[in-house]
Amino acid sequence: GNKYRDQGFTRAKVLVLVPFRNSAYQWLHKVLFRLVPSLHRSTISCKGRFVREFGPEGDGALDLSDSGKPADHIATFNGNTDDDFIMGVTLTRKSLRLYTEPHEADILVATPLALHTRITQGAPDGDQEALQ
């Protein structure tokens, strides 16, 4: 079982770069939420907060459906276009935890702007080693 488990200082990470919050919402729905078995849908922690902050009807969302713009423009910019966030996601055997601290997360969903800011200016909480 755990005989050959990684003994490093931190867990392995996956970095998912997305341009906006709406892209993170779409990626999580298409990929991660399908990993959690349908019997355990209640084991996605903070899903309500995630839908409010990242979803198409959430805080800061734009509705471009009647704007007359081309379909690719609407697909890219419809919804929440905030481009400064880093969100940690942790996977366990039967659950998915959103909003995990970056140094504890299995997956980091972030924008290039947020990563650049965090690396050049340091973490807002003073943790300089969080992304190094």
Backbone as numpy.savetxt, mean C-alpha at the origin, in Angstrom:
# Nx Ny Nz CAx CAy CAz Cx Cy Cz
10.40 -27.88 9.38 9.63 -26.69 9.38 10.45 -25.43 9.38
10.74 -24.90 10.56 11.41 -23.61 10.68 12.93 -23.73 10.77
13.46 -24.91 10.56 14.89 -25.13 10.67 15.69 -24.22 9.75
15.20 -23.96 8.54 15.93 -23.17 7.56 15.36 -21.77 7.38
14.56 -21.33 8.31 13.97 -19.99 8.20 15.07 -18.92 8.29
14.90 -17.85 7.56 15.87 -16.76 7.52 16.14 -16.25 8.93
17.39 -16.10 9.28 17.78 -15.62 10.60 18.32 -14.19 10.56
17.98 -13.45 9.51 18.46 -12.08 9.36 17.83 -11.13 10.36
18.28 -9.88 10.33 17.77 -8.88 11.26 16.38 -8.40 10.91
16.04 -8.39 9.62 14.71 -7.97 9.19 14.14 -9.00 8.23
12.84 -8.96 8.09 12.18 -9.88 7.16 12.38 -9.39 5.73
12.32 -10.32 4.79 12.42 -9.95 3.38 11.24 -9.04 3.02
11.46 -8.13 2.09 10.44 -7.16 1.72 10.20 -7.17 0.21
9.00 -6.80 -0.14 8.64 -6.57 -1.52 8.25 -5.10 -1.61
8.78 -4.41 -2.59 8.45 -3.01 -2.80 7.56 -2.91 -4.03
6.39 -2.32 -3.85 5.46 -2.08 -4.95 5.39 -0.57 -5.14
5.88 -0.10 -6.26 5.83 1.33 -6.57 4.57 1.62 -7.39
3.83 2.59 -6.91 2.61 3.02 -7.60 2.62 4.54 -7.69
1.97 5.11 -8.71 2.01 6.57 -8.84 1.08 7.31 -7.88
-0.08 6.71 -7.55 -1.08 7.39 -6.74 -1.77 6.42 -5.79
-2.54 6.97 -4.85 -3.31 6.13 -3.93 -4.32 5.25 -4.67
-4.93 5.79 -5.73 -5.91 4.98 -6.46 -5.25 3.76 -7.08
-4.00 3.87 -7.49 -3.27 2.72 -8.05 -2.97 1.68 -6.97
-2.66 2.15 -5.77 -2.43 1.23 -4.65 -3.72 0.49 -4.32
-4.83 1.21 -4.35 -6.13 0.60 -4.08 -6.43 -0.50 -5.11
-6.21 -0.20 -6.38 -6.46 -1.19 -7.43 -5.52 -2.38 -7.30
-4.25 -2.15 -7.02 -3.29 -3.24 -6.90 -3.64 -4.16 -5.73
-3.94 -3.55 -4.59 -4.28 -4.38 -3.43 -5.54 -5.21 -3.68
-6.52 -4.61 -4.34 -7.75 -5.37 -4.63 -7.51 -6.48 -5.63
-6.71 -6.23 -6.64 -6.49 -7.25 -7.67 -5.54 -8.35 -7.23
-4.58 -8.05 -6.39 -3.56 -9.02 -6.03 -3.72 -9.52 -4.59
-3.55 -8.64 -3.64 -3.47 -9.09 -2.25 -4.78 -9.59 -1.66
-5.87 -8.89 -1.91 -7.13 -9.31 -1.29 -7.58 -10.67 -1.80
-7.07 -11.09 -2.93 -7.40 -12.43 -3.44 -6.57 -13.51 -2.75
-5.48 -13.13 -2.09 -4.66 -14.10 -1.38 -5.31 -14.56 -0.09
-6.10 -13.68 0.53 -6.77 -14.03 1.77 -7.99 -14.86 1.41
-8.11 -16.08 1.96 -9.26 -16.93 1.62 -10.60 -16.25 1.91
-11.58 -16.54 1.09 -12.89 -15.89 1.22 -13.53 -16.15 2.59
-13.19 -17.25 3.23 -13.73 -17.54 4.56 -13.18 -16.59 5.61
-12.08 -15.96 5.33 -11.41 -15.11 6.31 -11.40 -13.64 5.89
-12.43 -13.19 5.20 -12.46 -11.79 4.75 -12.37 -10.83 5.93
-12.87 -11.22 7.09 -12.83 -10.33 8.24 -11.42 -10.20 8.80
-10.47 -10.97 8.30 -9.12 -10.91 8.83 -8.24 -9.91 8.09
-8.83 -9.03 7.32 -8.08 -7.93 6.70 -8.24 -6.75 7.65
-7.18 -6.46 8.40 -7.28 -5.39 9.40 -7.20 -4.02 8.73
-7.95 -3.09 9.28 -7.98 -1.69 8.83 -8.51 -1.53 7.41
-9.35 -2.46 6.94 -9.86 -2.36 5.57 -10.76 -1.14 5.40
-11.56 -0.82 6.40 -12.42 0.37 6.32 -11.61 1.65 6.16
-10.57 1.77 6.94 -9.69 2.94 6.84 -9.04 2.98 5.46
-8.61 1.83 4.97 -7.98 1.75 3.65 -8.94 2.22 2.57
-10.18 1.78 2.60 -11.17 2.18 1.59 -11.42 3.68 1.68
-11.51 4.22 2.91 -11.72 5.66 3.08 -10.55 6.48 2.52
-9.33 6.03 2.77 -8.16 6.83 2.39 -7.66 6.57 0.97
-7.95 5.40 0.41 -7.41 5.04 -0.90 -8.50 4.79 -1.95
-9.71 4.52 -1.54 -10.76 4.08 -2.44 -11.29 5.15 -3.37
-12.06 4.72 -4.37 -12.58 5.64 -5.39 -13.58 6.65 -4.84
-14.22 6.34 -3.72 -15.18 7.26 -3.12 -14.61 7.93 -1.88
-13.34 7.67 -1.59 -12.74 8.12 -0.34 -12.30 9.58 -0.34
-11.56 9.91 0.74 -11.05 11.27 0.93 -10.15 11.68 -0.23
-10.40 12.86 -0.79 -9.55 13.38 -1.85 -9.77 12.77 -3.22
-10.81 11.97 -3.39 -11.04 11.30 -4.67 -11.63 12.27 -5.70
-11.17 12.13 -6.92 -11.69 12.92 -8.04 -12.57 12.04 -8.90
-13.68 12.60 -9.40 -14.54 11.86 -10.32 -14.41 12.52 -11.69
-13.70 11.86 -12.58 -13.46 12.40 -13.92 -14.32 11.72 -14.99
-15.29 10.94 -14.57 -16.06 10.16 -15.54 -16.81 11.03 -16.55
-17.21 12.24 -16.17 -17.93 13.13 -17.09 -17.06 14.27 -17.58
-15.75 14.12 -17.55 -14.85 15.22 -17.88 -14.57 15.37 -19.37
-14.91 14.35 -20.17 -14.63 14.40 -21.60 -13.18 14.08 -21.93
-12.42 13.66 -20.95 -11.01 13.29 -21.15 -10.93 11.90 -21.77
-9.79 11.57 -22.40 -9.61 10.22 -22.97 -9.67 9.14 -21.88
-10.00 7.93 -22.29 -10.18 6.82 -21.35 -8.92 6.54 -20.53
-7.74 6.63 -21.16 -6.51 6.36 -20.40 -6.25 7.43 -19.34
-6.61 8.67 -19.63 -6.48 9.75 -18.65 -7.41 9.50 -17.46
-8.64 9.13 -17.75 -9.61 8.85 -16.69 -9.16 7.67 -15.85
-8.65 6.62 -16.50 -8.19 5.44 -15.76 -7.03 5.78 -14.84
-6.17 6.67 -15.25 -5.00 7.03 -14.44 -5.34 8.00 -13.32
-6.15 9.01 -13.59 -6.35 10.09 -12.64 -7.70 10.08 -11.93
-8.56 9.13 -12.21 -9.84 9.04 -11.52 -9.60 8.46 -10.13
-10.19 9.04 -9.12 -9.99 8.56 -7.76 -8.99 9.43 -7.02
-8.38 8.87 -6.01 -7.46 9.62 -5.16 -6.08 9.67 -5.81
-5.62 10.88 -6.13 -4.34 11.04 -6.82 -3.25 11.58 -5.90
-3.38 11.36 -4.61 -2.31 11.73 -3.68 -1.09 10.89 -4.02
0.08 11.53 -4.12 1.28 10.81 -4.55 2.39 10.82 -3.49
2.01 10.89 -2.22 3.02 10.93 -1.16 2.59 10.04 0.00
2.87 8.75 -0.11 2.53 7.83 0.96 3.40 6.58 0.91
3.58 5.97 2.06 4.20 4.66 2.20 3.30 3.87 3.13
2.86 2.70 2.69 2.00 1.86 3.53 2.61 0.46 3.62
2.75 -0.01 4.83 3.25 -1.36 5.05 2.11 -2.35 5.10
2.34 -3.54 4.56 1.36 -4.63 4.57 2.07 -5.88 5.10
1.43 -6.55 6.04 1.99 -7.78 6.60 1.05 -8.93 6.30
1.61 -10.03 5.82 0.84 -11.24 5.54 1.13 -12.28 6.61
0.07 -12.89 7.12 0.22 -14.04 7.99 -0.53 -15.19 7.34
-0.56 -16.32 8.00 -1.21 -17.49 7.38 -2.69 -17.25 7.08
-3.38 -16.53 7.95 -4.82 -16.36 7.76 -5.28 -14.92 7.75
-4.36 -13.98 7.68 -4.80 -12.59 7.71 -3.87 -11.68 6.91
-4.36 -10.48 6.72 -3.63 -9.44 6.00 -3.74 -8.19 6.86
-2.61 -7.61 7.25 -2.62 -6.41 8.09 -2.14 -5.23 7.26
-2.99 -4.21 7.17 -2.64 -2.98 6.46 -2.10 -1.97 7.47
-1.37 -0.98 7.00 -0.81 0.10 7.81 0.21 -0.40 8.84
0.98 -1.40 8.48 2.04 -1.88 9.33 3.24 -0.93 9.22
4.01 -0.81 10.28 5.23 0.01 10.23 6.13 -0.52 9.12
6.76 0.36 8.34 7.58 -0.10 7.21 8.67 -1.10 7.57
9.32 -0.94 8.71 10.39 -1.87 9.06 9.88 -3.23 9.53
8.58 -3.34 9.78 7.97 -4.61 10.19 7.18 -5.27 9.08
6.98 -4.58 7.96 6.09 -5.05 6.90 6.77 -6.05 5.97
5.94 -6.90 5.37 6.41 -7.82 4.33 6.40 -7.13 2.97
5.44 -6.24 2.78 5.27 -5.54 1.51 5.16 -4.05 1.80
5.90 -3.25 1.05 5.76 -1.80 1.12 5.11 -1.33 -0.16
3.99 -0.64 -0.03 3.32 -0.03 -1.18 3.59 1.47 -1.03
4.27 2.04 -2.03 4.70 3.42 -1.89 4.78 4.12 -3.23
4.85 5.44 -3.15 5.08 6.23 -4.34 6.56 6.60 -4.41
7.07 6.84 -5.60 8.47 7.26 -5.72 8.76 8.55 -4.93
7.82 9.49 -4.92 8.01 10.73 -4.18 8.19 10.47 -2.69
7.36 9.62 -2.12 7.45 9.32 -0.69 8.77 8.62 -0.36
9.19 7.69 -1.21 10.47 7.02 -0.97 11.63 8.01 -1.05
11.62 8.85 -2.06 12.68 9.85 -2.22 12.73 10.76 -0.99
11.59 11.24 -0.57 11.53 12.12 0.60 12.03 11.42 1.85
11.60 10.20 2.04 11.99 9.46 3.25 13.48 9.14 3.26
14.03 8.82 2.11 15.46 8.49 2.04 16.32 9.73 2.20
15.95 10.84 1.57 16.78 12.05 1.61 16.60 12.86 2.89
15.41 12.86 3.46 15.16 13.67 4.65 15.03 12.86 5.92
15.00 11.55 5.80 14.83 10.71 6.98 13.37 10.47 7.27
13.12 9.47 8.06 11.75 9.12 8.42 11.15 10.19 9.32
9.83 10.44 9.21 9.20 11.47 10.03 9.30 11.17 11.53
9.42 9.90 11.88 9.50 9.53 13.29 10.94 9.47 13.79
11.89 9.88 12.95 13.29 9.91 13.35 14.03 8.60 13.12
13.37 7.59 12.57 14.01 6.29 12.33 14.76 6.34 11.01
16.02 6.72 11.03 16.82 6.89 9.82 17.08 5.56 9.12
17.06 4.46 9.83 17.41 3.17 9.22 16.20 2.43 8.66
15.03 3.01 8.69 13.82 2.30 8.28 13.87 1.83 6.84
14.47 2.60 5.96 14.49 2.23 4.54 15.90 2.02 4.00
16.86 1.86 4.86 18.23 1.67 4.39 18.60 0.22 4.36
